[in-house]
PDB file of C-alpha atoms in Angstrom:
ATOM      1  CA  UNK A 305      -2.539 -44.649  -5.226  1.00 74.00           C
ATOM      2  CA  UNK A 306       0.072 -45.293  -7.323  1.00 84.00           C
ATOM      3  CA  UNK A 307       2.541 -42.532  -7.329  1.00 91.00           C
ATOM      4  CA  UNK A 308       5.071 -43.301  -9.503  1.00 92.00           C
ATOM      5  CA  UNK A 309       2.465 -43.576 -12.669  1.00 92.00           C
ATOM      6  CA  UNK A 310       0.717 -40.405 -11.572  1.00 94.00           C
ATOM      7  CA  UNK A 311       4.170 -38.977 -11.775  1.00 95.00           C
ATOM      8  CA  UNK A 312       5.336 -40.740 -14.956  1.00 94.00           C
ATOM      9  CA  UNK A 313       2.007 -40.388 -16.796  1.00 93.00           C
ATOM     10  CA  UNK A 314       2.175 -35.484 -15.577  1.00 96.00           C
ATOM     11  CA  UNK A 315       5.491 -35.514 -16.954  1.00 96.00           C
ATOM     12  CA  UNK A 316       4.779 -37.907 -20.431  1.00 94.00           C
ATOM     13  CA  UNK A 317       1.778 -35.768 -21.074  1.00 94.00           C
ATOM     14  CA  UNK A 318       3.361 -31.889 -19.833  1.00 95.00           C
ATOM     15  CA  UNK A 319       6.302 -32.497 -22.382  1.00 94.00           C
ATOM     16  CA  UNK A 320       3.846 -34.191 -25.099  1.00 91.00           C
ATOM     17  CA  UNK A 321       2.136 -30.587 -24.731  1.00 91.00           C
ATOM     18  CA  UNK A 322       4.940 -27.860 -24.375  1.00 90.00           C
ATOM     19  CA  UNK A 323       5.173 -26.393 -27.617  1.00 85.00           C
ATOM     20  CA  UNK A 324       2.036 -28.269 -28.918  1.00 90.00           C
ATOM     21  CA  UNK A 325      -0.725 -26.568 -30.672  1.00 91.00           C
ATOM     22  CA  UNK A 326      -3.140 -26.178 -28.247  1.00 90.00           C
ATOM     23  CA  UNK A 327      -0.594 -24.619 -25.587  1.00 92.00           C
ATOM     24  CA  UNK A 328       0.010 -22.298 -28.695  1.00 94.00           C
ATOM     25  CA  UNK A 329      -2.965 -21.305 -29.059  1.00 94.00           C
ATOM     26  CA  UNK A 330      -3.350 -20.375 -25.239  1.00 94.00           C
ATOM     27  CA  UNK A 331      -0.552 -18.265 -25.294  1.00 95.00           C
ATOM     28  CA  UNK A 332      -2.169 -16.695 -28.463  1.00 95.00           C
ATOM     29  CA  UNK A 333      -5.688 -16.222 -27.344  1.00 94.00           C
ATOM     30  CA  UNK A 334      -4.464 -15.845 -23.625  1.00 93.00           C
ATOM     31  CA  UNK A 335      -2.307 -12.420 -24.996  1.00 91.00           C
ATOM     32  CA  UNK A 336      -5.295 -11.254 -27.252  1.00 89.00           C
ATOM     33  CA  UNK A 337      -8.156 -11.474 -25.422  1.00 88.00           C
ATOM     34  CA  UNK A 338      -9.642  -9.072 -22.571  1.00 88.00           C
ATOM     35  CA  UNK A 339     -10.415 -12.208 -20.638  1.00 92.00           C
ATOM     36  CA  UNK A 340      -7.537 -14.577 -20.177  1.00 93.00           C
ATOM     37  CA  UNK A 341      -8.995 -16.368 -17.049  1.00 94.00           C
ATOM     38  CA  UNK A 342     -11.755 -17.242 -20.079  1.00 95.00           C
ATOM     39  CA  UNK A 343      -9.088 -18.516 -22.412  1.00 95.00           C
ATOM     40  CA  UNK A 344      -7.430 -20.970 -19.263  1.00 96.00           C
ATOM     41  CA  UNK A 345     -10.994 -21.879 -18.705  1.00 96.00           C
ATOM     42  CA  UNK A 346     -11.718 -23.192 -22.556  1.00 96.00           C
ATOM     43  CA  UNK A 347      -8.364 -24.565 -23.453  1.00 96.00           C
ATOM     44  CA  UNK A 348      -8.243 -26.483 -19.480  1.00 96.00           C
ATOM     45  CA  UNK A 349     -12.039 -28.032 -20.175  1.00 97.00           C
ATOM     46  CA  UNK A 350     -10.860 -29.117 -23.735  1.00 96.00           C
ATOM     47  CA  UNK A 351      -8.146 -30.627 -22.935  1.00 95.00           C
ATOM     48  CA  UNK A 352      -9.387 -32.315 -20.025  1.00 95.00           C
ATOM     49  CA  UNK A 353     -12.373 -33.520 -22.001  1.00 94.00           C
ATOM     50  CA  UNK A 354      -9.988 -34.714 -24.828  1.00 92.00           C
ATOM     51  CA  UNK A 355      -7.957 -37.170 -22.731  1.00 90.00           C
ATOM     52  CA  UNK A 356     -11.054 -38.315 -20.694  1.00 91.00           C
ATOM     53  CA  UNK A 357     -12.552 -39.265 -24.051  1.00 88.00           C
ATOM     54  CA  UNK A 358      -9.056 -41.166 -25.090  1.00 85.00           C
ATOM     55  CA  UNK A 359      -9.437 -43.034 -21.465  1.00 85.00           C
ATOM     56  CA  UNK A 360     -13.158 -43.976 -21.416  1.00 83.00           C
ATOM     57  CA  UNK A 361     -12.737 -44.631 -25.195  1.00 78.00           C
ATOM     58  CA  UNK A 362      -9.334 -46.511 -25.776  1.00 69.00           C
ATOM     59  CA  UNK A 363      -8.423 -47.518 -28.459  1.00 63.00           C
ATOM     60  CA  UNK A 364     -11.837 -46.999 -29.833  1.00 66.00           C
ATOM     61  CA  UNK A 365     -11.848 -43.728 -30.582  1.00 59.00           C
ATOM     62  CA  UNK A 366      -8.874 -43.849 -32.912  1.00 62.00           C
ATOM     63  CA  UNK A 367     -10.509 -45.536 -35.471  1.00 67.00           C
ATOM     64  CA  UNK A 368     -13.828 -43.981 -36.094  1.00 72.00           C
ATOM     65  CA  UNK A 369     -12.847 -40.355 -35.042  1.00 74.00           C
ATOM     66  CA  UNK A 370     -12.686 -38.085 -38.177  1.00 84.00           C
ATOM     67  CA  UNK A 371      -9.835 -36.628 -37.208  1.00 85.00           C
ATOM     68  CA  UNK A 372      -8.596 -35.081 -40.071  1.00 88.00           C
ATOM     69  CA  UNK A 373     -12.407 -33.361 -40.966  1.00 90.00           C
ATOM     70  CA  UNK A 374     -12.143 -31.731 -36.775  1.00 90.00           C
ATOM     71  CA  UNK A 375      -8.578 -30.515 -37.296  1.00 91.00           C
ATOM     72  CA  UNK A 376      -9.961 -28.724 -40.391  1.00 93.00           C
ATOM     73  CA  UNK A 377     -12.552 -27.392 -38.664  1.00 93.00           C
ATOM     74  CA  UNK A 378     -10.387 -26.289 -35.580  1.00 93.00           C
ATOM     75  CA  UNK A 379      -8.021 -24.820 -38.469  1.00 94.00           C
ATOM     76  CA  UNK A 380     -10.912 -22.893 -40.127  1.00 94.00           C
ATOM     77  CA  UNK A 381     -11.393 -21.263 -36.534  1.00 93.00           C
ATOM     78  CA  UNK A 382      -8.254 -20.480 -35.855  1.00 94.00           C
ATOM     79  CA  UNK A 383      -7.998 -18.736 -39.440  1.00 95.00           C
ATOM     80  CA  UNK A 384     -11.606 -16.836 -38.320  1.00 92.00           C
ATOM     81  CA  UNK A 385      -9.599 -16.031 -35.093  1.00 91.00           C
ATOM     82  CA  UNK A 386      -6.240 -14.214 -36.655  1.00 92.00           C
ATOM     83  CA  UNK A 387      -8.691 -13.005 -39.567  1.00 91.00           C
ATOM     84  CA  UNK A 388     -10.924 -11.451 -36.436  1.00 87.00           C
ATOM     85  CA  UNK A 389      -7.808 -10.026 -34.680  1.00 84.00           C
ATOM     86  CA  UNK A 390      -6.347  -8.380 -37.819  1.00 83.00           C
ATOM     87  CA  UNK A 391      -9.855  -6.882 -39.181  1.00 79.00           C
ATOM     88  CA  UNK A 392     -10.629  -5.094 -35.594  1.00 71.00           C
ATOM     89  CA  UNK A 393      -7.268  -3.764 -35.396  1.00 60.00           C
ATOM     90  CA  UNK A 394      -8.153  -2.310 -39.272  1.00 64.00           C
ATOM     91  CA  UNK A 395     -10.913  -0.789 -38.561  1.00 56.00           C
ATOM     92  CA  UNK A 396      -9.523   0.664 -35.201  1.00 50.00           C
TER      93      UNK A 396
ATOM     94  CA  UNK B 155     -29.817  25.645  -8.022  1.00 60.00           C
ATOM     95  CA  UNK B 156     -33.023  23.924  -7.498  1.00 64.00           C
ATOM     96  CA  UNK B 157     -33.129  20.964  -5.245  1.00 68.00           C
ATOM     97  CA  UNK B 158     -34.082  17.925  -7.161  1.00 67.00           C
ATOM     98  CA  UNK B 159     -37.334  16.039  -6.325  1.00 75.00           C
ATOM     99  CA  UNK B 160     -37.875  12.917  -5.742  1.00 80.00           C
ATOM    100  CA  UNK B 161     -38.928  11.772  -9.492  1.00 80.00           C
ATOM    101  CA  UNK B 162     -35.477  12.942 -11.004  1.00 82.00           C
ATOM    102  CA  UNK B 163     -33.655  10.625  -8.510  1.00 82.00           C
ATOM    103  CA  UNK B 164     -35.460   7.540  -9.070  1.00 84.00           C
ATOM    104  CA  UNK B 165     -34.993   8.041 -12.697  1.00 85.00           C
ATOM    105  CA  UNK B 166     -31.572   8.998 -12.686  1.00 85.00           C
ATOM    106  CA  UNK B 167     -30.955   5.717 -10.320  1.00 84.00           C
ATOM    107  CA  UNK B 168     -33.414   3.478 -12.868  1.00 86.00           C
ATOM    108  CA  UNK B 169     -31.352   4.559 -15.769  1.00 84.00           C
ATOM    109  CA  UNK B 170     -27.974   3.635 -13.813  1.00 84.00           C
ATOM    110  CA  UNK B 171     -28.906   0.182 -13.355  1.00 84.00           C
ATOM    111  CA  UNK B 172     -29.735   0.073 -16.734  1.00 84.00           C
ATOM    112  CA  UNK B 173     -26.656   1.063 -18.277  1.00 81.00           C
ATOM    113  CA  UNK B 174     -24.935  -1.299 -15.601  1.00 79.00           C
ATOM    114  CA  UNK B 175     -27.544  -4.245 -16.361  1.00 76.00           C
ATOM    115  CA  UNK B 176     -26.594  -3.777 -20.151  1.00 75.00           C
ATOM    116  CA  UNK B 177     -22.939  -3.084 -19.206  1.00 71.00           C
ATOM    117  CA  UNK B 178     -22.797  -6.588 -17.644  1.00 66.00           C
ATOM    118  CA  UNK B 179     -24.576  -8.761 -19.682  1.00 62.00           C
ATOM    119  CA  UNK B 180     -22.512  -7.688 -22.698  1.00 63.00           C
ATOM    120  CA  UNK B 181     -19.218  -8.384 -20.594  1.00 62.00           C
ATOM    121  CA  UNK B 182     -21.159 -11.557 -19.256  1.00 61.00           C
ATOM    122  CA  UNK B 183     -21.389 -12.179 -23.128  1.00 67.00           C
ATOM    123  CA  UNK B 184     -18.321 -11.846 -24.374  1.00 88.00           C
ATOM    124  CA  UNK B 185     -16.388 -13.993 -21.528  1.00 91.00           C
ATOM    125  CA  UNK B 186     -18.928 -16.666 -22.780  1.00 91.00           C
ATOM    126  CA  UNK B 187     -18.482 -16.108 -26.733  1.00 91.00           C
ATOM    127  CA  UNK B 188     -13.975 -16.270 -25.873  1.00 92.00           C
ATOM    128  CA  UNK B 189     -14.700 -19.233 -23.287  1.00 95.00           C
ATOM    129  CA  UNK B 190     -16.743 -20.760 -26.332  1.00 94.00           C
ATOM    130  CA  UNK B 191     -14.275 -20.113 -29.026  1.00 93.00           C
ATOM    131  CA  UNK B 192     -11.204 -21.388 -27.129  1.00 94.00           C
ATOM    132  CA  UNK B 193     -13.169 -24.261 -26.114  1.00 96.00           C
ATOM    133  CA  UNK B 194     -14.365 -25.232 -29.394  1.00 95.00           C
ATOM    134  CA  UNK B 195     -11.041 -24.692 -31.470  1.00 94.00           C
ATOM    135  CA  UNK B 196      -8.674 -26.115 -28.782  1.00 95.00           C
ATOM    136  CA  UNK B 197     -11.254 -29.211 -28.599  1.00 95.00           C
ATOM    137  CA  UNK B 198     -11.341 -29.560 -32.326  1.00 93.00           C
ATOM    138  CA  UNK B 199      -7.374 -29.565 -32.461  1.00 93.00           C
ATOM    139  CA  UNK B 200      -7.053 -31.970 -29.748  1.00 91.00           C
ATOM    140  CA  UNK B 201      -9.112 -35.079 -30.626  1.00 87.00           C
ATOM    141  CA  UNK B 202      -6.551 -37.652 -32.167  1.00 82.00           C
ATOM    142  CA  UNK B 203      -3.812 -35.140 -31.233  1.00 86.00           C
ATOM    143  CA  UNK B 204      -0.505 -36.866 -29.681  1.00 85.00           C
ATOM    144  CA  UNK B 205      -1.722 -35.373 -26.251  1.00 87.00           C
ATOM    145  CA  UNK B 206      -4.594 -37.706 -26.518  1.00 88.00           C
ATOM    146  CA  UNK B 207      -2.891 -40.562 -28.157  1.00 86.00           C
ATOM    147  CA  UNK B 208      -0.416 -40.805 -25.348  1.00 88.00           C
ATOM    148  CA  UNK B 209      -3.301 -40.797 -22.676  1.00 89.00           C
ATOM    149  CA  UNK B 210      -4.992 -43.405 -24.688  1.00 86.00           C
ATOM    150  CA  UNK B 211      -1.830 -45.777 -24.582  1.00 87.00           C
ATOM    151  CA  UNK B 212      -0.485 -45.022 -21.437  1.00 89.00           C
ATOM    152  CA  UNK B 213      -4.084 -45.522 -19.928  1.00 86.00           C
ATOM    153  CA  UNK B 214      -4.523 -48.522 -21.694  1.00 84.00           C
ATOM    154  CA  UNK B 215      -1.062 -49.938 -20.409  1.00 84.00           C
ATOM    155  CA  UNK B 216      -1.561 -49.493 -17.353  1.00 86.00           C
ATOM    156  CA  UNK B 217      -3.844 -51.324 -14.771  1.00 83.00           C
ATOM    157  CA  UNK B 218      -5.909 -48.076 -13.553  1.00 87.00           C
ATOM    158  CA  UNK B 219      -5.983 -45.829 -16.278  1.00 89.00           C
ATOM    159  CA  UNK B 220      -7.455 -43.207 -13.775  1.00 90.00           C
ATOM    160  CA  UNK B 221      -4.667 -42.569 -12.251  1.00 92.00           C
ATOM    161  CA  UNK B 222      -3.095 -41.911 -15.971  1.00 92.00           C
ATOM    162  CA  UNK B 223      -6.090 -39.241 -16.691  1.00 93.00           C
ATOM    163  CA  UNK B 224      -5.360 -37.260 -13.381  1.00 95.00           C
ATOM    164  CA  UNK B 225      -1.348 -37.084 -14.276  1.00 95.00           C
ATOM    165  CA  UNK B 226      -2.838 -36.342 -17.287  1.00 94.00           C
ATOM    166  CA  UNK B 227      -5.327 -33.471 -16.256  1.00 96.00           C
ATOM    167  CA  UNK B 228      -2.869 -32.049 -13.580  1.00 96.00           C
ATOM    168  CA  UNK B 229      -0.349 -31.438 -16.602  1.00 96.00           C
ATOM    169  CA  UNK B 230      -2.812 -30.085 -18.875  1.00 96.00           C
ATOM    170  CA  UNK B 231      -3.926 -27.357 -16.645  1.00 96.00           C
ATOM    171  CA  UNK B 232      -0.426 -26.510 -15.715  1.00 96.00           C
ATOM    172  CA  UNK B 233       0.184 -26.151 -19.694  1.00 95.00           C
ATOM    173  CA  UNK B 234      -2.725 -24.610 -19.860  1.00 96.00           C
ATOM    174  CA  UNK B 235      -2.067 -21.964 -17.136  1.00 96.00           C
ATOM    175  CA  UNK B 236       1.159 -21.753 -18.461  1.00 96.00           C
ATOM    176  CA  UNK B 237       0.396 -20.323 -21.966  1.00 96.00           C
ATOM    177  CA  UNK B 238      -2.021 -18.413 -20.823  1.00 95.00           C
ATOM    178  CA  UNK B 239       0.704 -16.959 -17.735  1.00 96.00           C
ATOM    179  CA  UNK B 240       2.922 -16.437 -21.554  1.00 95.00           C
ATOM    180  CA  UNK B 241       0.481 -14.871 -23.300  1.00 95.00           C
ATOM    181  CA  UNK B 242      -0.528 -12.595 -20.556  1.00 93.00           C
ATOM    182  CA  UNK B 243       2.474 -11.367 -19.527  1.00 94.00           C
ATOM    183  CA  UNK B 244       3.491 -11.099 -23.553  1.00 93.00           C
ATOM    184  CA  UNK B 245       0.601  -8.598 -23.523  1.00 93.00           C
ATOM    185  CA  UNK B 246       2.090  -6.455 -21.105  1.00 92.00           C
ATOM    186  CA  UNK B 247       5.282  -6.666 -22.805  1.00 92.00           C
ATOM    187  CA  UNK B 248       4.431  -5.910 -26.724  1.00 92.00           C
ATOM    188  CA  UNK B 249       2.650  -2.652 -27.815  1.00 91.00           C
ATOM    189  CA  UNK B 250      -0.751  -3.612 -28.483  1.00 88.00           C
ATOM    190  CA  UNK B 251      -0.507  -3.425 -32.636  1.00 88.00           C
ATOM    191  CA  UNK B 252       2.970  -5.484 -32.374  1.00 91.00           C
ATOM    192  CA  UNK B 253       0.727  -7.925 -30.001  1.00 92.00           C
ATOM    193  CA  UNK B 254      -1.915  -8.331 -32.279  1.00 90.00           C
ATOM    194  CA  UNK B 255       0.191  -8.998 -35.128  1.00 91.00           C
ATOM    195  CA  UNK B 256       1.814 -11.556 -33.352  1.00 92.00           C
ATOM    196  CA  UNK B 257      -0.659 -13.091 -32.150  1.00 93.00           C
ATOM    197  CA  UNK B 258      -2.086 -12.961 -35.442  1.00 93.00           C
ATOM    198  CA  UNK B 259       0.849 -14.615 -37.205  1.00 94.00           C
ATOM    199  CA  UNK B 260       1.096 -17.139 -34.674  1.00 94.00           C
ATOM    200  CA  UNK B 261      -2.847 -17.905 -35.114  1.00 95.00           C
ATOM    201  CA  UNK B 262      -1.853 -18.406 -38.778  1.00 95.00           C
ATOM    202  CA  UNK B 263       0.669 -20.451 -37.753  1.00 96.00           C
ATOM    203  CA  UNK B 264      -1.593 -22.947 -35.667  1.00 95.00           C
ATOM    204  CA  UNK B 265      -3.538 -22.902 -38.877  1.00 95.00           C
ATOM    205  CA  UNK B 266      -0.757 -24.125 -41.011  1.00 96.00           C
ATOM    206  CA  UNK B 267      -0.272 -26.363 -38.814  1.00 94.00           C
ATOM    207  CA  UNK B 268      -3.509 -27.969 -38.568  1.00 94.00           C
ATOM    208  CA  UNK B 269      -4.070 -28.256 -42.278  1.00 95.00           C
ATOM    209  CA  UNK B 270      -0.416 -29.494 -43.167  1.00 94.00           C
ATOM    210  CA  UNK B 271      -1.640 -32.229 -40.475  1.00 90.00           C
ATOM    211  CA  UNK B 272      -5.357 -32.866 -42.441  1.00 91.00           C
ATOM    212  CA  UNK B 273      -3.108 -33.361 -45.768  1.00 92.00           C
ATOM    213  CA  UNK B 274      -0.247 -35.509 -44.439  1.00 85.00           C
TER     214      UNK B 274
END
């Protein structure tokens, strides 16, 4: 167990996502919603399945993944999201 | 006042568990739909984000890229818990229609940020 890349590879990856989108988003949708324990749960398995995918995968999933066509999609949700938040409060 | 039989009791308790049946299933529900939604965007935002570009290299690097993904995982539920820690305790803080709104504008801002990354 090699220590020193355990500890090399939490702190690369913790400052690669301070101030990232997706920890954005959790303080967003962690804030907003009546269930934050759901939000940790959802952005934790995402996350988690993200990186798994860039181990198992290497390099591999670089070049075929459509990455521009899911961060459109993720934007379109996170538009439906605010869009959500805004139109409730409305019609509060 | 008359004592109430047996009937009106076991309707009364029937029509409790009801309400608390329905009660839970709909708060059952919508932990599953904000579980879903986080999931689903966060995912979506993630694959060929830097987060997952740095696993990929580091993993690849190095001789046993498992140890990379559970550095990896270990600091992505601390971020995780983290924002989440923010965002709760940003709840408490703001009056719910300043918290909305900000959470609103910074939604929009994820958004922006996403599709300024799909263009460049």
């Amino acid at each position: 167990m090699d220590f020193q890349l355990l500890g090399l590879s939490f702190i690369t990856v913790f400052l690669a996502e301070i101030g990232d989108k997706s920890q954005l988003a959790a303080i967003a949708l962690g804030g907003s919603s009546k269930y934050p324990r759901a939000v940790f749960l959802g952005s934790t398995v995402a996350l988690v399945l993200a990186s798994f995918l860039g181990v198992i995968a290497g390099g591999g999933v670089a070049q075929f993944l459509p990455e521009k066509l899911l961060k459109a999609i993720a934007a379109f949700g996170f538009l439906l999201m605010a869009l959500k938040l805004v139109w409730v409060t409305e019609s509060e | 006042m008359k004592t109430p039989n047996l009937k009106s009791i076991e309707s009364a308790t029937e029509l409790s568990n009801e309400v608390k049946s329905e009660l839970k299933s709909t708060v059952k529900w919508s932990f599953w739909t904000v579980f879903s939604s986080t999931f689903i965007t966060i995912f979506l935002a993630e694959m060929g984000d830097k987060t997952q570009l740095v696993t990929l290299l580091m993993s690849a690097e190095s001789q046993s890229p498992w140890i990379v993904f559970l550095g990896a995982a270990m600091a992505l539920i601390s971020t995780s818990l983290l924002g989440v820690l923010v965002g709760y305790w940003l709840s408490k803080k703001l009056s719910p229609k300043t918290l909305d709104l900000t959470v609103a504008i910074l939604l929009l801002f994820i958004t922006g940020w996403l599709i300024s990354d799909v263009i460049s």
